[in-house]
Coordinates of N, CA and C in Angstrom, one line a residue:
X1 N 0.8 -1.2 0.0 CA 0.0 0.0 0.0 C 0.9 1.3 0.0
X2 N 1.9 1.2 0.8 CA 2.8 2.4 0.9 C 3.5 2.6 -0.4
X3 N 4.0 1.5 -1.1 CA 4.6 1.6 -2.3 C 3.7 2.1 -3.4
X4 N 2.4 1.9 -3.3 CA 1.5 2.4 -4.3 C 1.0 3.8 -3.9
X5 N 1.5 4.3 -2.8 CA 1.2 5.6 -2.3 C -0.3 5.8 -2.1
X6 N -0.9 4.7 -1.5 CA -2.4 4.8 -1.3 C -2.6 5.6 0.0
X7 N -3.5 6.5 0.0 CA -3.8 7.4 1.1 C -5.2 7.1 1.6
X8 N -5.3 6.8 2.9 CA -6.6 6.4 3.5 C -7.3 7.6 4.1
X9 N -8.6 7.7 3.9 CA -9.4 8.8 4.5 C -10.5 8.1 5.2
X10 N -10.5 8.3 6.5 CA -11.6 7.7 7.4 C -12.6 8.7 7.8
X11 N -13.8 8.2 8.0 CA -14.9 9.0 8.6 C -14.5 9.3 10.1
X12 N -14.9 10.4 10.6 CA -14.6 10.7 12.1 C -15.5 9.8 12.9
X13 N -15.1 9.4 14.1 CA -15.9 8.7 15.0 C -17.2 9.3 15.3
X14 N -18.3 8.5 15.5 CA -19.7 9.0 15.8 C -20.3 9.8 14.6
X15 N -19.8 9.6 13.4 CA -20.4 10.3 12.2 C -20.9 9.3 11.2
X16 N -21.8 8.4 11.6 CA -22.3 7.4 10.7 C -23.0 8.0 9.5
X17 N -23.5 9.2 9.7 CA -24.2 9.8 8.6 C -23.3 10.1 7.4
X18 N -22.0 10.1 7.6 CA -21.1 10.3 6.5 C -20.8 9.0 5.7
X19 N -21.4 7.9 6.1 CA -21.1 6.7 5.4 C -22.3 6.2 4.6
X20 N -23.0 7.1 4.0 CA -24.3 6.9 3.2 C -24.6 5.5 2.8
X21 N -24.0 5.0 1.8 CA -24.5 3.8 1.2 C -24.3 2.6 2.1
X22 N -23.2 2.4 2.8 CA -23.1 1.2 3.6 C -23.9 1.3 4.9
X23 N -24.0 2.6 5.4 CA -24.9 2.7 6.6 C -26.3 2.4 6.3
X24 N -26.8 2.7 5.1 CA -28.1 2.3 4.7 C -28.3 0.8 4.7
X25 N -27.3 0.1 4.3 CA -27.4 -1.4 4.3 C -27.4 -1.9 5.7
X26 N -26.5 -1.3 6.6 CA -26.4 -1.7 8.0 C -27.8 -1.5 8.7
X27 N -28.4 -0.3 8.4 CA -29.7 0.0 9.0 C -30.8 -1.0 8.6
X28 N -30.8 -1.3 7.3 CA -31.8 -2.3 6.9 C -31.6 -3.7 7.4
X29 N -30.3 -4.1 7.5 CA -29.9 -5.4 8.0 C -30.3 -5.5 9.5
X30 N -29.9 -4.4 10.3 CA -30.2 -4.5 11.7 C -31.7 -4.5 12.0
X31 N -32.5 -3.8 11.2 CA -34.0 -3.8 11.4 C -34.5 -5.2 11.2
X32 N -34.1 -5.8 10.1 CA -34.7 -7.1 9.8 C -34.2 -8.2 10.8
X33 N -32.9 -8.1 11.2 CA -32.4 -9.1 12.1 C -33.1 -9.0 13.5
X34 N -33.4 -7.8 13.9 CA -34.1 -7.6 15.2 C -35.5 -8.3 15.2
X35 N -36.2 -8.2 14.0 CA -37.5 -8.8 13.9 C -37.3 -10.3 13.9
X36 N -36.3 -10.8 13.2 CA -36.1 -12.3 13.1 C -35.7 -12.9 14.4
X37 N -34.9 -12.3 15.2 CA -34.4 -12.8 16.4 C -35.6 -12.9 17.4
X38 N -36.5 -11.9 17.3 CA -37.7 -12.0 18.2 C -38.6 -13.1 17.8
X39 N -38.6 -13.5 16.5 CA -39.4 -14.6 16.1 C -39.0 -16.0 16.6
X40 N -37.6 -16.1 16.7 CA -37.1 -17.5 17.1 C -35.9 -17.3 18.0
X41 N -35.8 -17.9 19.1 CA -34.7 -17.8 20.0 C -33.5 -18.7 19.4
X42 N -32.3 -18.1 19.4 CA -31.2 -18.8 18.7 C -30.1 -19.0 19.7
X43 N -29.4 -20.2 19.6 CA -28.2 -20.4 20.4 C -27.0 -19.8 19.6
X44 N -25.8 -19.9 20.2 CA -24.7 -19.3 19.6 C -24.4 -19.8 18.1
X45 N -24.5 -21.2 18.0 CA -24.2 -21.8 16.7 C -25.3 -21.3 15.7
X46 N -26.5 -21.3 16.1 CA -27.6 -20.9 15.1 C -27.4 -19.4 14.7
X47 N -27.0 -18.6 15.7 CA -26.9 -17.1 15.4 C -25.7 -16.9 14.4
X48 N -24.6 -17.7 14.7 CA -23.4 -17.6 13.8 C -23.8 -18.0 12.4
X49 N -24.5 -19.1 12.3 CA -24.9 -19.6 10.9 C -25.8 -18.6 10.2
X50 N -26.8 -18.1 11.0 CA -27.7 -17.1 10.4 C -26.9 -15.8 9.9
X51 N -25.9 -15.4 10.7 CA -25.1 -14.2 10.3 C -24.3 -14.5 9.1
X52 N -23.8 -15.8 8.9 CA -23.0 -16.1 7.8 C -23.9 -16.1 6.5
X53 N -25.2 -16.6 6.7 CA -26.1 -16.6 5.5 C -26.5 -15.1 5.1
X54 N -26.7 -14.3 6.2 CA -27.0 -12.9 5.9 C -25.8 -12.2 5.2
X55 N -24.6 -12.5 5.7 CA -23.4 -11.9 5.1 C -23.3 -12.3 3.6
X56 N -23.6 -13.5 3.3 CA -23.6 -14.0 1.9 C -24.6 -13.3 1.0
X57 N -25.8 -13.1 1.6 CA -26.9 -12.4 0.9 C -26.4 -10.9 0.5
X58 N -25.9 -10.3 1.5 CA -25.5 -8.9 1.3 C -24.3 -8.8 0.3
X59 N -23.3 -9.7 0.4 CA -22.1 -9.6 -0.4 C -22.3 -10.2 -1.8
X60 N -23.4 -10.8 -2.1 CA -23.7 -11.3 -3.4 C -24.5 -10.3 -4.2
X61 N -24.9 -9.2 -3.7 CA -25.6 -8.2 -4.5 C -24.8 -7.6 -5.6
X62 N -25.4 -7.4 -6.7 CA -24.6 -6.8 -7.8 C -24.4 -5.3 -7.6
X63 N -23.2 -4.8 -7.9 CA -22.9 -3.4 -7.7 C -22.9 -2.7 -9.0
X64 N -22.1 -3.1 -9.9 CA -21.9 -2.4 -11.2 C -21.5 -3.3 -12.3
X65 N -21.8 -3.0 -13.6 CA -21.4 -3.8 -14.7 C -19.8 -3.8 -14.8
X66 N -19.3 -4.9 -15.3 CA -17.8 -5.0 -15.4 C -17.4 -5.1 -16.9
X67 N -18.4 -5.1 -17.8 CA -18.0 -5.3 -19.2 C -18.9 -4.4 -20.1
X68 N -18.4 -3.9 -21.2 CA -19.2 -3.1 -22.1 C -19.8 -4.0 -23.2
X69 N -19.4 -5.3 -23.2 CA -19.9 -6.2 -24.2 C -21.4 -6.4 -24.0
X70 N -22.3 -6.1 -25.0 CA -23.7 -6.3 -24.8 C -24.1 -7.7 -24.6
X71 N -23.3 -8.7 -25.0 CA -23.6 -10.1 -24.8 C -23.1 -10.6 -23.4
X72 N -22.5 -9.7 -22.6 CA -21.9 -10.2 -21.3 C -22.5 -9.3 -20.2
X73 N -23.6 -9.8 -19.6 CA -24.3 -9.0 -18.5 C -23.7 -9.3 -17.2
X74 N -22.4 -9.7 -17.1 CA -21.8 -10.0 -15.8 C -21.6 -8.7 -15.0
X75 N -21.7 -8.8 -13.7 CA -21.6 -7.7 -12.8 C -20.6 -7.9 -11.7
X76 N -20.1 -6.9 -11.1 CA -19.2 -7.0 -9.9 C -20.0 -7.0 -8.6
X77 N -19.6 -8.0 -7.7 CA -20.3 -8.1 -6.4 C -19.2 -7.9 -5.4
X78 N -19.6 -7.5 -4.1 CA -18.6 -7.5 -3.0 C -17.9 -8.8 -2.8
X79 N -18.5 -9.9 -3.0 CA -17.9 -11.2 -2.8 C -16.7 -11.4 -3.8
X80 N -16.9 -10.9 -5.0 CA -15.8 -11.0 -6.0 C -14.6 -10.2 -5.5
X81 N -14.8 -9.1 -4.8 CA -13.6 -8.4 -4.3 C -13.0 -9.1 -3.1
X82 N -13.9 -9.7 -2.3 CA -13.4 -10.3 -1.0 C -12.8 -11.7 -1.3
X83 N -13.4 -12.5 -2.2 CA -12.9 -13.8 -2.4 C -12.2 -14.0 -3.7
X84 N -12.1 -13.0 -4.6 CA -11.6 -13.1 -5.9 C -12.2 -14.1 -6.8
X85 N -13.5 -14.4 -6.5 CA -14.3 -15.2 -7.3 C -15.8 -15.0 -7.0
X86 N -16.7 -15.5 -7.8 CA -18.1 -15.4 -7.5 C -18.4 -16.5 -6.5
X87 N -19.5 -16.2 -5.7 CA -19.9 -17.1 -4.6 C -21.3 -17.5 -4.8
X88 N -21.7 -17.9 -6.0 CA -23.1 -18.1 -6.3 C -23.4 -19.6 -6.0
X89 N -24.1 -19.8 -4.9 CA -24.6 -21.2 -4.6 C -26.0 -21.1 -4.1
X90 N -26.8 -22.1 -4.6 CA -28.2 -22.1 -4.3 C -28.5 -22.8 -3.0
X91 N -29.4 -22.3 -2.2 CA -29.7 -23.0 -0.9 C -30.4 -24.4 -1.3
X92 N -29.9 -25.4 -0.6 CA -30.4 -26.8 -0.9 C -31.7 -27.1 -0.1
X93 N -32.8 -27.1 -0.8 CA -34.0 -27.5 -0.2 C -35.0 -26.3 -0.1
X94 N -36.2 -26.7 0.2 CA -37.3 -25.7 0.4 C -37.7 -25.7 1.8
X95 N -37.7 -24.5 2.4 CA -37.9 -24.4 3.9 C -39.2 -23.6 4.2
X96 N -40.0 -24.2 5.1 CA -41.3 -23.6 5.4 C -41.3 -23.1 6.9
X97 N -42.3 -22.3 7.2 CA -42.4 -21.8 8.5 C -42.4 -22.9 9.6
X98 N -43.0 -24.0 9.3 CA -43.0 -25.1 10.2 C -41.6 -25.6 10.6
X99 N -40.6 -25.3 9.8 CA -39.2 -25.7 10.1 C -38.7 -24.9 11.3
X100 N -39.4 -23.9 11.8 CA -38.9 -23.2 13.0 C -39.0 -24.2 14.2
X101 N -39.9 -25.1 14.1 CA -40.1 -26.1 15.2 C -39.4 -27.4 14.9
X102 N -38.6 -27.4 13.8 CA -37.9 -28.7 13.4 C -36.8 -29.0 14.5
X103 N -36.5 -30.3 14.6 CA -35.5 -30.7 15.5 C -34.1 -30.3 15.1
X104 N -33.9 -30.3 13.8 CA -32.6 -29.9 13.2 C -32.6 -28.4 13.1
X105 N -31.7 -27.8 13.9 CA -31.5 -26.3 14.0 C -31.1 -25.7 12.7
X106 N -30.4 -26.5 11.8 CA -30.0 -26.0 10.5 C -31.2 -25.6 9.7
X107 N -32.3 -26.4 9.8 CA -33.5 -26.1 9.0 C -34.1 -24.8 9.5
X108 N -34.1 -24.6 10.9 CA -34.6 -23.4 11.4 C -33.9 -22.2 10.9
X109 N -32.6 -22.3 10.9 CA -31.8 -21.1 10.4 C -32.0 -20.9 8.9
X110 N -32.1 -21.9 8.1 CA -32.4 -21.8 6.7 C -33.7 -21.1 6.4
X111 N -34.7 -21.4 7.2 CA -36.0 -20.7 7.1 C -35.9 -19.2 7.4
X112 N -35.2 -18.9 8.5 CA -34.9 -17.5 8.9 C -34.1 -16.8 7.9
X113 N -33.2 -17.4 7.2 CA -32.4 -16.8 6.2 C -33.3 -16.5 5.0
X114 N -34.3 -17.4 4.7 CA -35.2 -17.1 3.6 C -36.1 -15.9 3.9
X115 N -36.5 -15.8 5.2 CA -37.3 -14.7 5.6 C -36.5 -13.4 5.5
X116 N -35.3 -13.4 5.9 CA -34.4 -12.3 5.8 C -34.3 -11.8 4.3
X117 N -34.1 -12.8 3.4 CA -33.9 -12.5 2.0 C -35.2 -11.8 1.5
X118 N -36.4 -12.4 1.8 CA -37.6 -11.7 1.2 C -37.8 -10.3 1.7
X119 N -37.5 -10.1 3.0 CA -37.7 -8.8 3.6 C -36.6 -7.8 3.0
X120 N -35.4 -8.3 2.9 CA -34.3 -7.4 2.5 C -34.5 -7.0 1.0
X121 N -35.0 -7.9 0.2 CA -35.3 -7.6 -1.2 C -36.3 -6.5 -1.3
X122 N -37.4 -6.6 -0.4 CA -38.5 -5.6 -0.4 C -38.0 -4.3 0.0
X123 N -37.0 -4.2 0.9 CA -36.5 -2.9 1.4 C -35.3 -2.4 0.7
X124 N -34.5 -3.3 0.0 CA -33.3 -2.8 -0.6 C -33.6 -2.3 -2.1
X125 N -34.4 -3.1 -2.8 CA -34.6 -2.7 -4.2 C -35.2 -1.3 -4.4
X126 N -36.2 -0.9 -3.5 CA -36.7 0.5 -3.7 C -35.7 1.6 -3.5
X127 N -34.6 1.3 -2.8 CA -33.6 2.3 -2.6 C -32.8 2.5 -3.9
X128 N -32.8 1.5 -4.8 CA -32.2 1.6 -6.1 C -33.1 2.3 -7.1
X129 N -34.4 2.5 -6.8 CA -35.3 3.0 -7.7 C -35.8 4.4 -7.3
X130 N -35.0 5.1 -6.4 CA -35.5 6.4 -6.0 C -35.4 7.4 -7.2
X131 N -36.6 8.0 -7.4 CA -36.7 9.0 -8.4 C -37.5 10.2 -7.9
X132 N -36.8 11.2 -7.4 CA -37.5 12.4 -6.7 C -38.4 13.1 -7.7
X133 N -39.6 13.0 -7.5 CA -40.6 13.5 -8.4 C -40.6 15.1 -8.4
X134 N -40.5 15.6 -9.6 CA -40.7 17.1 -9.8 C -39.6 17.9 -9.1
X135 N -38.5 17.3 -8.6 CA -37.5 18.1 -8.0 C -36.3 18.3 -8.9
X136 N -35.8 17.2 -9.6 CA -34.7 17.4 -10.5 C -34.9 16.3 -11.6
X137 N -34.5 16.6 -12.8 CA -34.7 15.6 -13.9 C -33.6 14.6 -13.7
X138 N -34.0 13.3 -14.0 CA -33.0 12.2 -13.9 C -32.9 11.6 -15.3
X139 N -31.7 11.0 -15.6 CA -31.5 10.3 -16.9 C -32.4 9.1 -16.9
X140 N -33.0 8.9 -18.0 CA -33.9 7.7 -18.3 C -33.0 6.5 -18.4
X141 N -33.6 5.3 -18.2 CA -32.9 4.1 -18.5 C -32.7 4.1 -20.0
X142 N -31.5 3.6 -20.4 CA -31.1 3.6 -21.8 C -30.9 2.2 -22.4
X143 N -30.9 2.1 -23.7 CA -30.6 0.8 -24.3 C -29.2 0.4 -24.0
X144 N -29.0 -0.8 -23.6 CA -27.7 -1.3 -23.2 C -27.4 -1.3 -21.7
X145 N -28.3 -0.7 -21.0 CA -28.1 -0.6 -19.5 C -28.3 -2.1 -18.9
X146 N -27.5 -2.4 -17.9 CA -27.7 -3.6 -17.1 C -28.6 -3.2 -16.0
X147 N -29.7 -4.0 -15.8 CA -30.7 -3.7 -14.8 C -31.0 -5.0 -14.0
X148 N -31.4 -4.7 -12.7 CA -32.0 -5.8 -11.9 C -33.5 -5.8 -12.2
X149 N -34.0 -7.0 -12.4 CA -35.5 -7.1 -12.6 C -36.1 -7.4 -11.3
X150 N -37.0 -6.5 -10.8 CA -37.5 -6.7 -9.5 C -38.6 -7.8 -9.5
X151 N -38.3 -9.0 -9.1 CA -39.2 -10.1 -9.1 C -39.4 -10.5 -7.6
X152 N -40.6 -10.8 -7.3 CA -40.9 -11.1 -5.9 C -40.5 -12.6 -5.5
X153 N -40.9 -13.5 -6.4 CA -40.7 -14.9 -6.1 C -39.4 -15.5 -6.8
X154 N -38.3 -15.0 -6.3 CA -37.0 -15.5 -6.7 C -36.3 -16.3 -5.6
X155 N -35.6 -17.3 -5.9 CA -34.9 -18.1 -4.9 C -33.8 -17.3 -4.2
X156 N -33.6 -17.6 -2.9 CA -32.6 -16.8 -2.1 C -31.3 -16.8 -2.8
X157 N -30.7 -15.6 -2.9 CA -29.4 -15.4 -3.5 C -29.4 -15.2 -5.0
X158 N -30.6 -15.3 -5.7 CA -30.7 -15.1 -7.1 C -31.0 -13.7 -7.4
X159 N -30.2 -13.1 -8.3 CA -30.4 -11.7 -8.8 C -30.8 -11.7 -10.3
X160 N -32.0 -11.6 -10.6 CA -32.4 -11.7 -12.1 C -31.9 -10.4 -12.8
X161 N -30.8 -10.6 -13.6 CA -30.2 -9.4 -14.3 C -30.6 -9.5 -15.7
X162 N -30.7 -8.4 -16.4 CA -30.9 -8.3 -17.8 C -30.3 -7.1 -18.4
X163 N -30.2 -7.1 -19.8 CA -29.7 -6.0 -20.5 C -30.9 -5.4 -21.3
X164 N -31.1 -4.1 -21.2 CA -32.2 -3.4 -21.9 C -31.9 -3.4 -23.4
X165 N -32.8 -4.0 -24.2 CA -32.6 -4.1 -25.6 C -33.4 -3.1 -26.4
X166 N -34.5 -2.6 -25.7 CA -35.4 -1.6 -26.4 C -36.1 -0.8 -25.3
X167 N -36.2 0.5 -25.5 CA -37.0 1.4 -24.6 C -38.2 1.9 -25.2
X168 N -39.3 2.0 -24.4 CA -40.6 2.5 -24.9 C -40.9 3.8 -24.2
X169 N -41.0 4.8 -25.0 CA -41.2 6.2 -24.5 C -42.6 6.5 -24.4
X170 N -43.0 7.2 -23.3 CA -44.4 7.6 -23.1 C -44.7 8.9 -23.8
X171 N -45.9 9.4 -23.6 CA -46.3 10.7 -24.2 C -45.5 11.9 -23.7
X172 N -45.0 11.8 -22.5 CA -44.2 12.9 -21.9 C -42.7 12.9 -22.4
X173 N -42.4 12.0 -23.2 CA -41.0 11.9 -23.7 C -40.0 11.2 -22.9
X174 N -40.5 10.6 -21.8 CA -39.6 9.8 -20.9 C -39.9 8.3 -21.1
X175 N -38.9 7.5 -20.8 CA -39.0 6.0 -20.9 C -40.0 5.5 -19.8
X176 N -40.9 4.8 -20.2 CA -41.9 4.2 -19.3 C -41.9 2.7 -19.2
X177 N -41.4 2.0 -20.2 CA -41.2 0.5 -20.1 C -40.0 0.2 -21.0
X178 N -39.5 -1.1 -20.8 CA -38.4 -1.5 -21.5 C -38.5 -3.0 -21.9
X179 N -37.8 -3.4 -23.0 CA -37.7 -4.8 -23.3 C -36.3 -5.2 -22.7
X180 N -36.4 -6.2 -21.9 CA -35.1 -6.6 -21.2 C -34.8 -8.1 -21.6
X181 N -33.6 -8.3 -22.0 CA -33.1 -9.7 -22.3 C -32.4 -10.3 -21.1
X182 N -32.9 -11.3 -20.6 CA -32.3 -12.1 -19.5 C -31.6 -13.3 -20.1
X183 N -31.0 -14.1 -19.3 CA -30.3 -15.3 -19.8 C -31.4 -16.4 -20.2
X184 N -32.7 -16.2 -19.8 CA -33.7 -17.2 -20.1 C -34.6 -16.7 -21.2
X185 N -35.0 -15.4 -21.2 CA -36.0 -14.9 -22.2 C -35.9 -13.4 -22.3
X186 N -36.8 -12.9 -23.1 CA -37.0 -11.4 -23.2 C -38.3 -11.1 -22.5
X187 N -38.2 -10.0 -21.7 CA -39.4 -9.6 -20.9 C -39.7 -8.1 -21.2
X188 N -40.9 -7.7 -21.2 CA -41.3 -6.4 -21.2 C -41.7 -6.0 -19.8
X189 N -41.0 -5.0 -19.2 CA -41.3 -4.6 -17.8 C -41.4 -3.0 -17.8
X190 N -42.3 -2.5 -16.9 CA -42.3 -1.1 -16.6 C -41.0 -0.7 -15.9
X191 N -40.7 0.6 -15.9 CA -39.5 1.0 -15.2 C -39.6 0.9 -13.7
X192 N -40.8 0.8 -13.2 CA -41.0 0.6 -11.8 C -40.5 -0.8 -11.3
X193 N -40.3 -1.7 -12.3 CA -39.9 -3.0 -11.9 C -38.4 -3.3 -12.4
X194 N -37.7 -2.2 -12.8 CA -36.3 -2.3 -13.2 C -35.5 -1.4 -12.3
X195 N -34.4 -1.9 -11.8 CA -33.5 -1.1 -10.9 C -32.1 -1.0 -11.6
X196 N -31.6 0.2 -11.8 CA -30.2 0.4 -12.2 C -29.3 0.0 -11.1
X197 N -28.2 -0.5 -11.4 CA -27.2 -1.0 -10.3 C -26.7 0.2 -9.6
X198 N -26.1 0.0 -8.4 CA -25.6 1.0 -7.5 C -24.6 1.9 -8.2
X199 N -23.7 1.2 -9.0 CA -22.6 2.0 -9.6 C -23.0 2.6 -11.0
X200 N -24.3 2.6 -11.4 CA -24.7 3.1 -12.6 C -24.8 4.6 -12.6
X201 N -24.4 5.3 -13.6 CA -24.4 6.8 -13.6 C -25.7 7.3 -14.1
X202 N -26.5 7.8 -13.1 CA -27.8 8.4 -13.4 C -27.7 9.8 -13.9

């Protein structure tokens, strides 16, 4: 680090408001975890496993595209920076609310991780869609942009990504819906169901 002349700038103590993006994630995570822990008492091993699952969910989120190639919708995630590789693994099994009372504590934790995923998606995705109405003009979604498709029923850890292949303009001259090509099919979605990634330039 010294050889590269890297200079570190730290936020002052007790100034969490200066850490905008990561403090937002911490707040959302803390709120959901408080609700989950009230739902089920956890021992040390269960809590450690749940925290590992939560960490994976947060660090697998897509941040920004890494390629300009229209046929390559790959994106950068925090896990790629931490592990130097992708960490995409699918949870093994389907877990239901009755698993809270299962004898195997692993099933209890997997159900709680699924609950965390569903709540976190509902609270995180809207922060990527903020469009202050009538205050300042924002750049519309453009052809070629990589977007997250806001789907409710996706498996834990799955981020449906797509590339915008066509934009549909409304009567006001702004983009109102898009044709999005995913790895499975082409979809038509309104812009309210599409999220530009965190690193996208709006």
